[in-house]
Amino acid sequence: AQSVAQPEDQVNVAEGNPLTVKCTYSVSGNPYLFWYVQYPNRGLQFLLKYITGDNLVKGSYGFEAEFNKSQTSFHLKKPSALVSDSALYFCAVRDSGSGTYKYIFGTGTRLKVLA
Amino acid sequence: EPEVTQTPSHQVTQMGQEVILRCVPISNHLYFYWYRQILGQKVEFLVSFYNNEISEKSEIFDDQFSVERPDGSNFTLKIRSTKLEDSAMYFCASILRNEQFFGPGTRLTVL
């Protein structure tokens, strides 16, 4: 069965420092991986995706993520955090081998960027 | 840029009442989804819909829930008899080329 784990409920980082939000996954086929951000009382905003190709994926607002097949990870990164990056971040996976198009979401990681 | 829209943005209802949440997916998309998020927690898959029928549903999607595409543009989620635990954000999504586009959500509050 497909699953996603976000091991950290919250990540605190100082403004200007690099940030990492962790995500690991488990699927039977090839993974399609996604990161979404959610601001308070708002919907899910797409950041980036990995379908195939380069393992390093660049997305919106300076975020990037690296697909690591051997570690089954897809960590979200940004070289220099902004206070405005503070939000709830969700990793999601779709299992290309499952015959389903549904996404499985992680439990979310709250990012706090401190000024 | 086309986007998924949802109405209403907030719905308050009494326990036991029926509610209909509405979504207008992006026009050339073919697969539609409903997800639920309880109070800033995990986003949970409810149901997927393709070619005017349910293609997959989760264990949450019991007999109290139904989906319809009544007129070729709207996509609705109906909860027949709401319970307190149905209070959540409900997100509609449509898919194109492996990417799901989410609507802004409807906050359902059951009193």
PDB file of C-alpha atoms in Angstrom:
ATOM      1  CA  ALA A   1       0.000   0.000   0.000  1.00  0.00           C
ATOM      2  CA  GLN A   2       1.185   3.493  -0.718  1.00  0.00           C
ATOM      3  CA  SER A   3       2.109   5.760   2.174  1.00  0.00           C
ATOM      4  CA  VAL A   4       3.890   9.002   2.943  1.00  0.00           C
ATOM      5  CA  ALA A   5       5.692   9.991   6.121  1.00  0.00           C
ATOM      6  CA  GLN A   6       6.603  13.465   7.250  1.00  0.00           C
ATOM      7  CA  PRO A   7       8.551  12.724  10.425  1.00  0.00           C
ATOM      8  CA  GLU A   8       8.607  16.271  11.790  1.00  0.00           C
ATOM      9  CA  ASP A   9       5.446  17.967  13.008  1.00  0.00           C
ATOM     10  CA  GLN A  10       7.262  21.291  13.116  1.00  0.00           C
ATOM     11  CA  VAL A  11      10.486  22.743  11.781  1.00  0.00           C
ATOM     12  CA  ASN A  12      11.909  26.004  13.102  1.00  0.00           C
ATOM     13  CA  VAL A  13      14.549  27.883  11.153  1.00  0.00           C
ATOM     14  CA  ALA A  14      16.024  31.366  11.344  1.00  0.00           C
ATOM     15  CA  GLU A  15      15.380  33.725   8.468  1.00  0.00           C
ATOM     16  CA  GLY A  16      18.159  33.551   5.921  1.00  0.00           C
ATOM     17  CA  ASN A  17      19.171  30.024   6.898  1.00  0.00           C
ATOM     18  CA  PRO A  18      18.618  27.008   4.670  1.00  0.00           C
ATOM     19  CA  LEU A  19      15.555  24.912   5.380  1.00  0.00           C
ATOM     20  CA  THR A  20      14.699  21.254   4.863  1.00  0.00           C
ATOM     21  CA  VAL A  21      11.316  19.613   5.281  1.00  0.00           C
ATOM     22  CA  LYS A  22      11.532  15.838   5.171  1.00  0.00           C
ATOM     23  CA  CYS A  23       9.350  13.369   3.315  1.00  0.00           C
ATOM     24  CA  THR A  24       9.692   9.641   2.746  1.00  0.00           C
ATOM     25  CA  TYR A  25       7.335   7.439   0.798  1.00  0.00           C
ATOM     26  CA  SER A  26       6.410   3.851   0.099  1.00  0.00           C
ATOM     27  CA  VAL A  27       4.851   2.718  -3.178  1.00  0.00           C
ATOM     28  CA  SER A  28       4.732  -0.455  -5.234  1.00  0.00           C
ATOM     29  CA  GLY A  29       5.430   1.171  -8.595  1.00  0.00           C
ATOM     30  CA  ASN A  30       7.140   4.375  -9.609  1.00  0.00           C
ATOM     31  CA  PRO A  31       6.262   7.350  -7.423  1.00  0.00           C
ATOM     32  CA  TYR A  32       4.844  10.621  -8.562  1.00  0.00           C
ATOM     33  CA  LEU A  33       5.740  13.048  -5.777  1.00  0.00           C
ATOM     34  CA  PHE A  34       4.372  16.461  -4.915  1.00  0.00           C
ATOM     35  CA  TRP A  35       4.773  19.249  -2.405  1.00  0.00           C
ATOM     36  CA  TYR A  36       1.956  21.587  -1.455  1.00  0.00           C
ATOM     37  CA  VAL A  37       1.881  24.550   0.894  1.00  0.00           C
ATOM     38  CA  GLN A  38      -1.104  25.689   2.920  1.00  0.00           C
ATOM     39  CA  TYR A  39      -1.427  29.103   4.530  1.00  0.00           C
ATOM     40  CA  PRO A  40      -3.940  29.587   7.368  1.00  0.00           C
ATOM     41  CA  ASN A  41      -7.559  29.193   6.230  1.00  0.00           C
ATOM     42  CA  ARG A  42      -6.466  28.738   2.629  1.00  0.00           C
ATOM     43  CA  GLY A  43      -6.406  25.918   0.094  1.00  0.00           C
ATOM     44  CA  LEU A  44      -3.530  23.764  -1.068  1.00  0.00           C
ATOM     45  CA  GLN A  45      -1.033  25.583  -3.232  1.00  0.00           C
ATOM     46  CA  PHE A  46       1.161  23.534  -5.568  1.00  0.00           C
ATOM     47  CA  LEU A  47       4.917  23.990  -5.093  1.00  0.00           C
ATOM     48  CA  LEU A  48       6.606  21.337  -7.217  1.00  0.00           C
ATOM     49  CA  LYS A  49       6.422  17.798  -8.508  1.00  0.00           C
ATOM     50  CA  TYR A  50       8.609  14.904  -9.531  1.00  0.00           C
ATOM     51  CA  ILE A  51       7.300  12.634 -12.264  1.00  0.00           C
ATOM     52  CA  THR A  52      10.424  11.556 -14.108  1.00  0.00           C
ATOM     53  CA  GLY A  53      13.761  12.983 -15.213  1.00  0.00           C
ATOM     54  CA  ASP A  54      16.201  14.995 -13.118  1.00  0.00           C
ATOM     55  CA  ASN A  55      16.207  14.084  -9.465  1.00  0.00           C
ATOM     56  CA  LEU A  56      16.487  17.733  -8.450  1.00  0.00           C
ATOM     57  CA  VAL A  57      13.227  19.530  -9.071  1.00  0.00           C
ATOM     58  CA  LYS A  58      12.835  23.275  -8.851  1.00  0.00           C
ATOM     59  CA  GLY A  59       9.508  24.832  -7.980  1.00  0.00           C
ATOM     60  CA  SER A  60       7.737  27.984  -6.922  1.00  0.00           C
ATOM     61  CA  TYR A  61       9.093  30.624  -4.516  1.00  0.00           C
ATOM     62  CA  GLY A  62      12.675  29.312  -4.653  1.00  0.00           C
ATOM     63  CA  PHE A  63      11.822  25.857  -3.312  1.00  0.00           C
ATOM     64  CA  GLU A  64      13.416  22.698  -4.634  1.00  0.00           C
ATOM     65  CA  ALA A  65      13.242  19.019  -3.795  1.00  0.00           C
ATOM     66  CA  GLU A  66      15.488  16.071  -4.427  1.00  0.00           C
ATOM     67  CA  PHE A  67      14.131  12.688  -5.375  1.00  0.00           C
ATOM     68  CA  ASN A  68      16.256   9.931  -3.839  1.00  0.00           C
ATOM     69  CA  LYS A  69      15.101   6.520  -4.997  1.00  0.00           C
ATOM     70  CA  SER A  70      17.431   4.484  -2.781  1.00  0.00           C
ATOM     71  CA  GLN A  71      16.316   6.329   0.337  1.00  0.00           C
ATOM     72  CA  THR A  72      12.711   6.675  -0.894  1.00  0.00           C
ATOM     73  CA  SER A  73      12.814  10.324   0.040  1.00  0.00           C
ATOM     74  CA  PHE A  74      11.690  13.604  -1.463  1.00  0.00           C
ATOM     75  CA  HIS A  75      12.858  16.322   0.923  1.00  0.00           C
ATOM     76  CA  LEU A  76      11.839  19.915   0.319  1.00  0.00           C
ATOM     77  CA  LYS A  77      14.595  22.510   0.518  1.00  0.00           C
ATOM     78  CA  LYS A  78      15.221  26.200   0.198  1.00  0.00           C
ATOM     79  CA  PRO A  79      18.664  27.838   0.416  1.00  0.00           C
ATOM     80  CA  SER A  80      17.509  30.913   2.330  1.00  0.00           C
ATOM     81  CA  ALA A  81      14.267  30.947   4.338  1.00  0.00           C
ATOM     82  CA  LEU A  82      11.903  33.904   4.512  1.00  0.00           C
ATOM     83  CA  VAL A  83       9.473  34.717   7.309  1.00  0.00           C
ATOM     84  CA  SER A  84       6.728  34.546   4.679  1.00  0.00           C
ATOM     85  CA  ASP A  85       7.575  30.867   4.092  1.00  0.00           C
ATOM     86  CA  SER A  86       5.991  30.062   7.465  1.00  0.00           C
ATOM     87  CA  ALA A  87       3.099  27.728   6.650  1.00  0.00           C
ATOM     88  CA  LEU A  88       1.977  24.100   6.659  1.00  0.00           C
ATOM     89  CA  TYR A  89       3.711  21.900   4.081  1.00  0.00           C
ATOM     90  CA  PHE A  90       2.320  18.657   2.712  1.00  0.00           C
ATOM     91  CA  CYS A  91       4.116  15.969   0.775  1.00  0.00           C
ATOM     92  CA  ALA A  92       1.947  13.733  -1.428  1.00  0.00           C
ATOM     93  CA  VAL A  93       2.538  10.638  -3.533  1.00  0.00           C
ATOM     94  CA  ARG A  94       0.720   8.924  -6.329  1.00  0.00           C
ATOM     95  CA  ASP A  95       1.672   5.338  -7.031  1.00  0.00           C
ATOM     96  CA  SER A  96       1.995   4.825 -10.795  1.00  0.00           C
ATOM     97  CA  GLY A  97       1.802   1.075 -10.260  1.00  0.00           C
ATOM     98  CA  SER A  98      -1.435   1.087  -8.299  1.00  0.00           C
ATOM     99  CA  GLY A  99      -3.909   1.811 -11.093  1.00  0.00           C
ATOM    100  CA  THR A 100      -5.190   4.750  -9.074  1.00  0.00           C
ATOM    101  CA  TYR A 101      -4.824   8.467  -9.573  1.00  0.00           C
ATOM    102  CA  LYS A 102      -5.504   9.440  -5.972  1.00  0.00           C
ATOM    103  CA  TYR A 103      -2.914  11.244  -3.933  1.00  0.00           C
ATOM    104  CA  ILE A 104      -1.827  10.073  -0.493  1.00  0.00           C
ATOM    105  CA  PHE A 105      -0.804  12.956   1.705  1.00  0.00           C
ATOM    106  CA  GLY A 106       1.594  13.100   4.587  1.00  0.00           C
ATOM    107  CA  THR A 107       0.475  14.480   7.926  1.00  0.00           C
ATOM    108  CA  GLY A 108       2.026  17.857   7.221  1.00  0.00           C
ATOM    109  CA  THR A 109       4.960  19.776   8.661  1.00  0.00           C
ATOM    110  CA  ARG A 110       4.522  23.228  10.110  1.00  0.00           C
ATOM    111  CA  LEU A 111       7.409  25.471   9.125  1.00  0.00           C
ATOM    112  CA  LYS A 112       8.184  28.456  11.333  1.00  0.00           C
ATOM    113  CA  VAL A 113      10.741  30.931  10.062  1.00  0.00           C
ATOM    114  CA  LEU A 114      11.932  33.207  12.824  1.00  0.00           C
ATOM    115  CA  ALA A 115      13.009  36.781  12.135  1.00  0.00           C
TER     116      ALA A 115
ATOM    117  CA  GLU B   1      -5.081  31.032 -15.694  1.00  0.00           C
ATOM    118  CA  PRO B   2      -7.918  28.534 -15.263  1.00  0.00           C
ATOM    119  CA  GLU B   3      -8.599  27.367 -11.738  1.00  0.00           C
ATOM    120  CA  VAL B   4     -10.880  25.117  -9.749  1.00  0.00           C
ATOM    121  CA  THR B   5     -13.583  27.007  -7.889  1.00  0.00           C
ATOM    122  CA  GLN B   6     -15.704  25.896  -4.954  1.00  0.00           C
ATOM    123  CA  THR B   7     -18.864  27.238  -3.351  1.00  0.00           C
ATOM    124  CA  PRO B   8     -19.737  28.094  -0.702  1.00  0.00           C
ATOM    125  CA  SER B   9     -16.512  29.048   1.021  1.00  0.00           C
ATOM    126  CA  HIS B  10     -18.105  28.348   4.412  1.00  0.00           C
ATOM    127  CA  GLN B  11     -21.206  26.325   5.208  1.00  0.00           C
ATOM    128  CA  VAL B  12     -22.743  26.049   8.658  1.00  0.00           C
ATOM    129  CA  THR B  13     -25.392  23.401   9.192  1.00  0.00           C
ATOM    130  CA  GLN B  14     -27.228  21.578  11.931  1.00  0.00           C
ATOM    131  CA  MET B  15     -26.461  17.938  12.645  1.00  0.00           C
ATOM    132  CA  GLY B  16     -28.703  15.669  10.574  1.00  0.00           C
ATOM    133  CA  GLN B  17     -29.166  18.172   7.755  1.00  0.00           C
ATOM    134  CA  GLU B  18     -28.179  17.565   4.161  1.00  0.00           C
ATOM    135  CA  VAL B  19     -25.454  19.689   2.570  1.00  0.00           C
ATOM    136  CA  ILE B  20     -24.270  19.997  -1.005  1.00  0.00           C
ATOM    137  CA  LEU B  21     -20.792  21.276  -1.702  1.00  0.00           C
ATOM    138  CA  ARG B  22     -20.172  22.532  -5.203  1.00  0.00           C
ATOM    139  CA  CYS B  23     -17.087  22.546  -7.374  1.00  0.00           C
ATOM    140  CA  VAL B  24     -16.373  23.746 -10.886  1.00  0.00           C
ATOM    141  CA  PRO B  25     -13.312  21.863 -12.174  1.00  0.00           C
ATOM    142  CA  ILE B  26     -11.040  23.175 -14.907  1.00  0.00           C
ATOM    143  CA  SER B  27     -12.907  22.692 -18.166  1.00  0.00           C
ATOM    144  CA  ASN B  28     -10.723  20.216 -20.071  1.00  0.00           C
ATOM    145  CA  HIS B  29      -9.944  18.031 -17.074  1.00  0.00           C
ATOM    146  CA  LEU B  30     -11.487  14.579 -16.927  1.00  0.00           C
ATOM    147  CA  TYR B  31     -10.792  13.227 -13.453  1.00  0.00           C
ATOM    148  CA  PHE B  32     -12.265  14.827 -10.368  1.00  0.00           C
ATOM    149  CA  TYR B  33     -11.635  14.290  -6.688  1.00  0.00           C
ATOM    150  CA  TRP B  34     -12.883  15.196  -3.260  1.00  0.00           C
ATOM    151  CA  TYR B  35     -10.566  15.345  -0.262  1.00  0.00           C
ATOM    152  CA  ARG B  36     -11.240  16.218   3.354  1.00  0.00           C
ATOM    153  CA  GLN B  37      -9.040  17.932   5.920  1.00  0.00           C
ATOM    154  CA  ILE B  38     -10.071  18.035   9.559  1.00  0.00           C
ATOM    155  CA  LEU B  39      -8.846  21.185  11.315  1.00  0.00           C
ATOM    156  CA  GLY B  40      -5.358  21.592   9.809  1.00  0.00           C
ATOM    157  CA  GLN B  41      -4.626  17.894   9.966  1.00  0.00           C
ATOM    158  CA  LYS B  42      -3.920  15.375   7.242  1.00  0.00           C
ATOM    159  CA  VAL B  43      -5.597  15.719   3.867  1.00  0.00           C
ATOM    160  CA  GLU B  44      -7.629  12.549   3.257  1.00  0.00           C
ATOM    161  CA  PHE B  45      -8.855  11.167  -0.049  1.00  0.00           C
ATOM    162  CA  LEU B  46     -12.616  10.685  -0.248  1.00  0.00           C
ATOM    163  CA  VAL B  47     -13.564   9.808  -3.817  1.00  0.00           C
ATOM    164  CA  SER B  48     -12.494  10.025  -7.440  1.00  0.00           C
ATOM    165  CA  PHE B  49     -14.847  10.420 -10.386  1.00  0.00           C
ATOM    166  CA  TYR B  50     -14.309   9.744 -14.057  1.00  0.00           C
ATOM    167  CA  ASN B  51     -16.630   9.452 -17.001  1.00  0.00           C
ATOM    168  CA  ASN B  52     -19.666  10.169 -14.855  1.00  0.00           C
ATOM    169  CA  GLU B  53     -19.034   7.456 -12.328  1.00  0.00           C
ATOM    170  CA  ILE B  54     -17.059   6.825  -9.173  1.00  0.00           C
ATOM    171  CA  SER B  55     -13.702   5.255  -9.993  1.00  0.00           C
ATOM    172  CA  GLU B  56     -12.442   4.887  -6.449  1.00  0.00           C
ATOM    173  CA  LYS B  57     -13.577   5.723  -2.928  1.00  0.00           C
ATOM    174  CA  SER B  58     -12.133   5.529   0.559  1.00  0.00           C
ATOM    175  CA  GLU B  59     -13.639   3.945   3.653  1.00  0.00           C
ATOM    176  CA  ILE B  60     -14.648   7.437   4.774  1.00  0.00           C
ATOM    177  CA  PHE B  61     -16.969   7.724   1.773  1.00  0.00           C
ATOM    178  CA  ASP B  62     -19.880   5.755   3.184  1.00  0.00           C
ATOM    179  CA  ASP B  63     -23.567   5.712   2.240  1.00  0.00           C
ATOM    180  CA  GLN B  64     -24.035   9.218   3.626  1.00  0.00           C
ATOM    181  CA  PHE B  65     -21.892  10.627   0.837  1.00  0.00           C
ATOM    182  CA  SER B  66     -22.630  10.896  -2.855  1.00  0.00           C
ATOM    183  CA  VAL B  67     -21.117  12.714  -5.825  1.00  0.00           C
ATOM    184  CA  GLU B  68     -22.640  13.944  -9.035  1.00  0.00           C
ATOM    185  CA  ARG B  69     -21.776  15.859 -12.147  1.00  0.00           C
ATOM    186  CA  PRO B  70     -25.252  17.158 -12.875  1.00  0.00           C
ATOM    187  CA  ASP B  71     -24.629  19.422 -15.832  1.00  0.00           C
ATOM    188  CA  GLY B  72     -21.194  18.769 -17.329  1.00  0.00           C
ATOM    189  CA  SER B  73     -19.493  21.574 -15.458  1.00  0.00           C
ATOM    190  CA  ASN B  74     -20.415  21.379 -11.768  1.00  0.00           C
ATOM    191  CA  PHE B  75     -19.177  18.532  -9.585  1.00  0.00           C
ATOM    192  CA  THR B  76     -21.005  18.139  -6.289  1.00  0.00           C
ATOM    193  CA  LEU B  77     -20.468  16.333  -3.015  1.00  0.00           C
ATOM    194  CA  LYS B  78     -23.611  15.632  -1.008  1.00  0.00           C
ATOM    195  CA  ILE B  79     -23.691  14.606   2.617  1.00  0.00           C
ATOM    196  CA  ARG B  80     -27.178  13.324   3.388  1.00  0.00           C
ATOM    197  CA  SER B  81     -27.299  13.530   7.153  1.00  0.00           C
ATOM    198  CA  THR B  82     -24.387  15.459   8.573  1.00  0.00           C
ATOM    199  CA  LYS B  83     -22.633  14.425  11.764  1.00  0.00           C
ATOM    200  CA  LEU B  84     -20.464  16.543  14.047  1.00  0.00           C
ATOM    201  CA  GLU B  85     -17.387  14.707  12.809  1.00  0.00           C
ATOM    202  CA  ASP B  86     -18.097  15.809   9.237  1.00  0.00           C
ATOM    203  CA  SER B  87     -16.862  19.280  10.228  1.00  0.00           C
ATOM    204  CA  ALA B  88     -13.813  19.813   8.032  1.00  0.00           C
ATOM    205  CA  MET B  89     -12.408  21.569   4.994  1.00  0.00           C
ATOM    206  CA  TYR B  90     -13.499  19.854   1.807  1.00  0.00           C
ATOM    207  CA  PHE B  91     -11.288  20.256  -1.227  1.00  0.00           C
ATOM    208  CA  CYS B  92     -12.214  19.502  -4.794  1.00  0.00           C
ATOM    209  CA  ALA B  93      -9.479  18.754  -7.330  1.00  0.00           C
ATOM    210  CA  SER B  94      -9.210  17.988 -11.017  1.00  0.00           C
ATOM    211  CA  ILE B  95      -6.283  16.361 -12.749  1.00  0.00           C
ATOM    212  CA  LEU B  96      -4.356  16.975 -15.929  1.00  0.00           C
ATOM    213  CA  ARG B  97      -1.085  15.309 -16.858  1.00  0.00           C
ATOM    214  CA  ASN B  98      -0.471  13.781 -13.427  1.00  0.00           C
ATOM    215  CA  GLU B  99      -0.989  17.034 -11.549  1.00  0.00           C
ATOM    216  CA  GLN B 100      -3.990  17.730  -9.367  1.00  0.00           C
ATOM    217  CA  PHE B 101      -5.299  21.273  -9.204  1.00  0.00           C
ATOM    218  CA  PHE B 102      -7.065  22.007  -5.936  1.00  0.00           C
ATOM    219  CA  GLY B 103      -9.893  24.385  -5.290  1.00  0.00           C
ATOM    220  CA  PRO B 104      -9.794  26.808  -2.343  1.00  0.00           C
ATOM    221  CA  GLY B 105     -11.992  24.526  -0.233  1.00  0.00           C
ATOM    222  CA  THR B 106     -15.318  24.722   1.574  1.00  0.00           C
ATOM    223  CA  ARG B 107     -15.231  24.897   5.340  1.00  0.00           C
ATOM    224  CA  LEU B 108     -18.137  22.822   6.669  1.00  0.00           C
ATOM    225  CA  THR B 109     -19.178  23.399  10.265  1.00  0.00           C
ATOM    226  CA  VAL B 110     -21.746  21.008  11.726  1.00  0.00           C
ATOM    227  CA  LEU B 111     -23.388  22.210  14.944  1.00  0.00           C
TER     228      LEU B 111
END
